[in-house]
Coordinates of C-alpha atoms in Angstrom, one line a residue:
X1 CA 19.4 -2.8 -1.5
X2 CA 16.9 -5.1 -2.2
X3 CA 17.5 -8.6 -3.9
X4 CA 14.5 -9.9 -5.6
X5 CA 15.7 -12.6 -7.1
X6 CA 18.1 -14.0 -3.6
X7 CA 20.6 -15.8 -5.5
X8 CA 24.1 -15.6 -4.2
X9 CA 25.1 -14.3 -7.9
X10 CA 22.3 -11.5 -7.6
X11 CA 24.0 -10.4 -4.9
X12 CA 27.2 -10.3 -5.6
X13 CA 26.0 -7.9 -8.7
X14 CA 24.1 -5.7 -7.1
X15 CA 27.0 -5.0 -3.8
X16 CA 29.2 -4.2 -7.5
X17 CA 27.0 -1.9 -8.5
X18 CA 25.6 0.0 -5.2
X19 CA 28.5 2.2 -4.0
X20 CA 27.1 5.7 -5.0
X21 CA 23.1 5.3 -5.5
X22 CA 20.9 3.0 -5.8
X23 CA 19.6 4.2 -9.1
X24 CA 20.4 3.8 -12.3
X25 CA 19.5 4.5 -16.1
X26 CA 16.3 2.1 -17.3
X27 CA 15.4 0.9 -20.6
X28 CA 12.3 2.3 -21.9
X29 CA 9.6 0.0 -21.7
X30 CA 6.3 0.1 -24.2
X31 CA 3.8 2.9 -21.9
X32 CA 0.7 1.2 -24.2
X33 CA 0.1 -1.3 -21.3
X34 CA 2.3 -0.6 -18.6
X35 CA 1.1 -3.8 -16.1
X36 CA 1.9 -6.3 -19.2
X37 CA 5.3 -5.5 -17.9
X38 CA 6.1 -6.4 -14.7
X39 CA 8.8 -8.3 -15.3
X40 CA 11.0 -5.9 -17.5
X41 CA 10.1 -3.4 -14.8
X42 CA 11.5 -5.9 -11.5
X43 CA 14.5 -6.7 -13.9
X44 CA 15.4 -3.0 -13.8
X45 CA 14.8 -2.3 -10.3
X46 CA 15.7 -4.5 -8.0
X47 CA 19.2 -3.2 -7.5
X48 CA 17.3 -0.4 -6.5
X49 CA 15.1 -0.9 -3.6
X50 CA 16.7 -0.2 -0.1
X51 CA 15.9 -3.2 2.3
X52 CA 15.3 -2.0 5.6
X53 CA 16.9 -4.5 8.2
X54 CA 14.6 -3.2 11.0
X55 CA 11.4 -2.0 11.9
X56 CA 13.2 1.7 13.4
X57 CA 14.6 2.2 9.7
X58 CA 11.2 1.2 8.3
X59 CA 9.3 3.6 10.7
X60 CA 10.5 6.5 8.8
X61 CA 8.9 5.7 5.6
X62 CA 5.0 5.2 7.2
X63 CA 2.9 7.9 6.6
X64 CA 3.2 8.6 10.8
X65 CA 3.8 6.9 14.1
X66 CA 1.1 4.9 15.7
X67 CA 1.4 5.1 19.8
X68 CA 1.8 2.3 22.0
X69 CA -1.6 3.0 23.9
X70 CA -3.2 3.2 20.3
X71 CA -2.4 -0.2 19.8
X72 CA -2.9 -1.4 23.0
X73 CA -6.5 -0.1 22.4
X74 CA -6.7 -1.8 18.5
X75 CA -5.6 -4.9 20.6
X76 CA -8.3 -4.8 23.5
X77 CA -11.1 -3.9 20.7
X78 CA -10.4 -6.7 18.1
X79 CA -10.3 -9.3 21.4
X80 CA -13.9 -8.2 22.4
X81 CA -14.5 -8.7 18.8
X82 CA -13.4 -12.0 18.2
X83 CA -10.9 -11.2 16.0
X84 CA -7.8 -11.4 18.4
X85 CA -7.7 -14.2 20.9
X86 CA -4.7 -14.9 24.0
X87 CA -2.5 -17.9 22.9
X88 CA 0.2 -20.0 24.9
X89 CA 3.7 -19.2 24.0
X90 CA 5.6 -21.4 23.5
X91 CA 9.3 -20.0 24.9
X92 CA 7.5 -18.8 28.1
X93 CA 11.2 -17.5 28.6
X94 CA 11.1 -15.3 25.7
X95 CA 11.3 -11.5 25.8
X96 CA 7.9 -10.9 24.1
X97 CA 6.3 -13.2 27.0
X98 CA 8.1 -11.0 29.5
X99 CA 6.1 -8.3 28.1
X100 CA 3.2 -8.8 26.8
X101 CA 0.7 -11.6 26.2
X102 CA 1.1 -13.8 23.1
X103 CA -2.1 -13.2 21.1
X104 CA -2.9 -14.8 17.2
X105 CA -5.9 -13.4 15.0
X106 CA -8.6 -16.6 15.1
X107 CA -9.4 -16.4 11.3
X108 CA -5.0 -16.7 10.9
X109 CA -4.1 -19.3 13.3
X110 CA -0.4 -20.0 13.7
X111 CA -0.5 -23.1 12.8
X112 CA -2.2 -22.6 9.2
X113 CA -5.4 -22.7 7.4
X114 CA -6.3 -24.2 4.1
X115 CA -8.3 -22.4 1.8
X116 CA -9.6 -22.6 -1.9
X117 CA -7.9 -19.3 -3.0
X118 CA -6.8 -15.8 -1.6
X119 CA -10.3 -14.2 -1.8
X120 CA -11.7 -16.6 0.6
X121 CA -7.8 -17.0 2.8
X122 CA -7.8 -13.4 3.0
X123 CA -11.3 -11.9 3.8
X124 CA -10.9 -11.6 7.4
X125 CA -8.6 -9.2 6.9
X126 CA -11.3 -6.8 5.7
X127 CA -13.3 -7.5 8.1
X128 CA -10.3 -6.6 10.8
X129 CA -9.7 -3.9 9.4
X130 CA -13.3 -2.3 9.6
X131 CA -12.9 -2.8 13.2
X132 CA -9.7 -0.4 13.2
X133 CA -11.2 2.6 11.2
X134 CA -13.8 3.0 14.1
X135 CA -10.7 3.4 16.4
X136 CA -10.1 7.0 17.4
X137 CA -6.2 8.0 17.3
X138 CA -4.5 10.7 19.4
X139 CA -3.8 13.4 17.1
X140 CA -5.9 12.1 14.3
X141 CA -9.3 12.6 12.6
X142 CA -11.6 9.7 11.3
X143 CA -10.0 6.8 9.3
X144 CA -9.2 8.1 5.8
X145 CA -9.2 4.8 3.9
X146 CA -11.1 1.2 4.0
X147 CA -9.5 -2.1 3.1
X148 CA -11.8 -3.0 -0.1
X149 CA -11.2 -6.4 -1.7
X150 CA -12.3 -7.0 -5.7
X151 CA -10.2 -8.9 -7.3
X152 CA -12.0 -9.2 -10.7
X153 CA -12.7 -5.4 -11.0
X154 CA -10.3 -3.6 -13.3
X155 CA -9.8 0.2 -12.2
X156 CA -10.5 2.9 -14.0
X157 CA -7.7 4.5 -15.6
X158 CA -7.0 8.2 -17.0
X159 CA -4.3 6.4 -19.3
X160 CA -4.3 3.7 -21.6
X161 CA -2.8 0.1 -20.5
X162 CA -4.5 -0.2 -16.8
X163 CA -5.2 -3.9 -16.5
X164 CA -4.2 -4.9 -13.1
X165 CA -6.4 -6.9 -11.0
X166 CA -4.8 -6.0 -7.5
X167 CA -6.3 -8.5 -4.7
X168 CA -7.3 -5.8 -2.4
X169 CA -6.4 -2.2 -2.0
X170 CA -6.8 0.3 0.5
X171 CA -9.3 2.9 -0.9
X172 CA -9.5 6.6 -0.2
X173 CA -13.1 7.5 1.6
X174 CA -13.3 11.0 0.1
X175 CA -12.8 10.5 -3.9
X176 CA -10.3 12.9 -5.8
X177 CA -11.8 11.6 -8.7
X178 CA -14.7 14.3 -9.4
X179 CA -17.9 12.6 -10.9
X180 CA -20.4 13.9 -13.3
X181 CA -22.7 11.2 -13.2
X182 CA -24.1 8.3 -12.0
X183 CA -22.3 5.6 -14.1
X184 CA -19.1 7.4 -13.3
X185 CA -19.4 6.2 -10.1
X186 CA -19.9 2.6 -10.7
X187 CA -16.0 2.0 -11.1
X188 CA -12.7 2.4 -8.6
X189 CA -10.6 5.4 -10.2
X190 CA -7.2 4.3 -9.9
X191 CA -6.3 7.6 -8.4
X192 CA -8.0 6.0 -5.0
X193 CA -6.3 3.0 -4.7
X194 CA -4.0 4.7 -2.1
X195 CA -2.7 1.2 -1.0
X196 CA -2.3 -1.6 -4.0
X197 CA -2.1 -5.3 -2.1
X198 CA -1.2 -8.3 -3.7
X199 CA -1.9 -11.9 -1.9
X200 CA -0.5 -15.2 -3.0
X201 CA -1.5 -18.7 -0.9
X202 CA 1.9 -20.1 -0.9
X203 CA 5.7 -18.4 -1.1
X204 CA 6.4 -20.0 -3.3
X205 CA 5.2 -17.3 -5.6
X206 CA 6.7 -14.6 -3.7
X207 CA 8.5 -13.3 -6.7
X208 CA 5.2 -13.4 -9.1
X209 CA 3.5 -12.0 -6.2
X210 CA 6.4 -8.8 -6.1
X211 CA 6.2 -8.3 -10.0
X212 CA 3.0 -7.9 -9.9
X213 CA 2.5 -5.3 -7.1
X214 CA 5.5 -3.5 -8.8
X215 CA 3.1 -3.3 -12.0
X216 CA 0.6 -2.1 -10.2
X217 CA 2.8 0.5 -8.3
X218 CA 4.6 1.6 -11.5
X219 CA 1.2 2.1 -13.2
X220 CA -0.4 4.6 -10.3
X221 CA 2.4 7.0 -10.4
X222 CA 2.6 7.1 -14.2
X223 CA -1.6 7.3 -14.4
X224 CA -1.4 10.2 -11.8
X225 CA 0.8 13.4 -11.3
X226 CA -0.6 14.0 -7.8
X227 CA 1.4 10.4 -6.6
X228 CA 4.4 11.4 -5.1
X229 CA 5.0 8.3 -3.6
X230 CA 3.0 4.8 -3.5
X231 CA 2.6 2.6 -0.6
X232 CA 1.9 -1.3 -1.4
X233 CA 1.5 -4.5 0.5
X234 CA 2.3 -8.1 -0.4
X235 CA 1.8 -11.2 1.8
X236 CA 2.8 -14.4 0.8
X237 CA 1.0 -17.4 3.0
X238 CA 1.4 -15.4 6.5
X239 CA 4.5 -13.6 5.5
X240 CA 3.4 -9.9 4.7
X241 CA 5.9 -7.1 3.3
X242 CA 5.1 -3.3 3.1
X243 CA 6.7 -1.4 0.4
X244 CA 7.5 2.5 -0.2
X245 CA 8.2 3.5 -4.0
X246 CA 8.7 7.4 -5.0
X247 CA 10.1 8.9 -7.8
X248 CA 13.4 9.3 -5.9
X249 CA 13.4 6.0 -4.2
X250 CA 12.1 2.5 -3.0
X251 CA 12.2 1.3 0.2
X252 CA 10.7 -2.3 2.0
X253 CA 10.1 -2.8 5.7
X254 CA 11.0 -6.0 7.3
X255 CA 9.2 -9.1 7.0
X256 CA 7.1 -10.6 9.2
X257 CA 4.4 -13.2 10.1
X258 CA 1.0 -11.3 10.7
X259 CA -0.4 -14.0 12.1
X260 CA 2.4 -14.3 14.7
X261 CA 2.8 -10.4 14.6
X262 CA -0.5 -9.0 14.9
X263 CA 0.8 -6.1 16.7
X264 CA 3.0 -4.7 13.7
X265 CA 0.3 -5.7 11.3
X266 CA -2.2 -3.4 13.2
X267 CA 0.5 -0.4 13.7
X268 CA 0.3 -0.5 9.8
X269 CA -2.7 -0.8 8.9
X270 CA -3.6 2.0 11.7
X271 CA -0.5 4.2 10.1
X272 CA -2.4 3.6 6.8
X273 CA -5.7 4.0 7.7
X274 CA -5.5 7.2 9.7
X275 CA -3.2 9.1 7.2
X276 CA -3.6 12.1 5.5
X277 CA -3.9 11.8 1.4
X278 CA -0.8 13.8 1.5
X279 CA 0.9 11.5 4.2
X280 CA 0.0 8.5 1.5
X281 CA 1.2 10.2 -1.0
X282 CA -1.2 13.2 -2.8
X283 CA 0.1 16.1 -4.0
X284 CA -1.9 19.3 -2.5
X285 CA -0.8 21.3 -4.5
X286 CA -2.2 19.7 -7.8
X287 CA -6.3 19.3 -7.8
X288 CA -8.2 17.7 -10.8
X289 CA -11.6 19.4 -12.3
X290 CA -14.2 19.2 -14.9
X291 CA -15.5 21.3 -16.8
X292 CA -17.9 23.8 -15.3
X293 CA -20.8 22.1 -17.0
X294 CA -19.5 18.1 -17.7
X295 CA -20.9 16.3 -20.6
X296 CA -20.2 13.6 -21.7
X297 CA -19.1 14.9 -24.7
X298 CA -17.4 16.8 -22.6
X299 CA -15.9 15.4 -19.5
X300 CA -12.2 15.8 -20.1
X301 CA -10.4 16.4 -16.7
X302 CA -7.9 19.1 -16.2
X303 CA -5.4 19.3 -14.1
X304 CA -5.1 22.8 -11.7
X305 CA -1.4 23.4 -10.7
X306 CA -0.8 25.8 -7.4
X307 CA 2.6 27.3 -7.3
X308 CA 4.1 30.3 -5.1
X309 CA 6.0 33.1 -6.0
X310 CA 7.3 36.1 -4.4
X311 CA 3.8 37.7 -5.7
X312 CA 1.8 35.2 -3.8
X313 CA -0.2 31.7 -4.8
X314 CA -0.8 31.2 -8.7
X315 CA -2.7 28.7 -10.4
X316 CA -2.0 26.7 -13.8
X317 CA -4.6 24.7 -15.2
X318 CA -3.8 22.0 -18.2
X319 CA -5.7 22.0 -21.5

């Protein structure tokens, strides 16, 4: 259970009300601008997000399991970079120095870095993460995703009420959006923003920074019947949170500083990165298509259902 308020009261109501599932009946909430309400949406579910305590729980929920000799590898190729650089530790006696060196990304130093707003604070991380997708994994193909930050660029929606202006977003390389023509093109369907992140300078705006990723979250599974689940990312400052939300369940990992953790930060982004569209959440068995000759009087997309029965595979394709 997740308490996104963490007040002591909070608490107390939500141990009351978690002894069989963490779900519970919702209010309806107006579907003609679904990011406009954020906050009616945290109200009603934050009795219903399992917190996982550790990273092992956590694990279970990323799309898969990045080695320890892939990271190793991530590690020695953002150092020759200049991305990643050796740093004293300072409890020499520490397990993690027993280990393994301390290391800090340079455009994140531990000790802070002011900025005029996230766009700027947060660019590096772009940047680091176009170093990973040129990593090759064991067991995986090439990256399937880049980290793309535009802030000011609304997606395009197949529904009405898609205004959210996510801070960055990990974007699918191989559209599922078909295209008929150039200006179709031009704009980010929603259905590729595998990976909503929201970034917010201070913590103190940790819970504006949650509301609004849950908007954003809430609004990707209604706009598209292929999500069966939606990864997301929030970092507040350093302080960096990965959530899981499906339509059985929501789930958030840990948090943790990514500037004194790069380690987990790149076994995420790696487990992001490399996944399969149906490891981040795509239906295969649902496929969208035009028309066989798109106008732009006619450009409606349809929706081609596969389903299997005793007589084999069968196909169902909405008007």
């Amino acid at each position: 259970m997740l308490d996104l308020a963490e007040t002591s009261t909070d608490r107390a109501i939500a141990s009351s009300q978690l002894r069989d599932t963490p779900r519970s009946f919702g209010t309806p909430v107006s579907t003609g601008n679904v990011t406009e309400e954020p906050a009616e949406v945290l109200k009603q579910m934050k009795y219903e997000i399992v917190s996982c305590d550790n990273w092992d729980d956590f694990n279970l929920y990323l799309p898969f399991d990045v080695t320890e000799r892939n990271i190793k590898e991530a590690v020695t190729t953002l150092t020759a970079r200049k991305h990643l650089r050796e740093v004293e530790d300072s409890d020499p006696e520490s397990e993690s120095a027993s280990e393994e060196k301390k290391i800090e990304f340079k455009a994140f130093p531990c000790d802070g870095v002011v900025t005029p707003n996230e766009t700027t604070r947060y660019k590096p991380l772009v940047e680091i993460c176009n170093v990973l997708q040129g990593l090759k994994l064991d067991g995986r193909k090439e990256a399937t995703c880049e980290l793309v930050q535009l802030p000011e660029n609304f997606p395009k929606t197949e529904t009405d009420g898609g205004n959210c202006k996510v801070d960055a977003y990990l974007k699918l390389k191989n559209s599922t959006m078909p295209s008929f023509d150039e200006n179709s093109k031009k704009k980010l369907p929603i259905a590729d923003m595998a990976v909503p992140a929201e970034f917010k300078r201070s913590e103190i705006k940790r819970l504006e920074n949650r509301a609004q990723i849950l908007g954003a979250a809430n609004f990707c599974m209604n706009d598209d019947p292929r999500r069966m689940h939606v990864y997301a990312i929030t970092i507040e400052d350093y302080q960096m949170n990965v959530w899981y939300f499906s339509r059985s369940h929501s789930a958030k990992s840990p948090e943790f500083n990514f500037a004194d953790d790069p380690r987990t930060f790149i076994r995420v982004m790696l487990s992001f990165i490399f996944a399969t569209e149906e490891e981040l959440g795509y239906d295969p068995s649902i496929q969208r298509r035009l028309p066989p000759n798109p106008t732009l009087d006619n450009s409606t997309l349809h929706f081609v259902y596969k389903l299997r029965d005793k007589d084999g595979d069968r196909y169902f394709k909405t008007e």
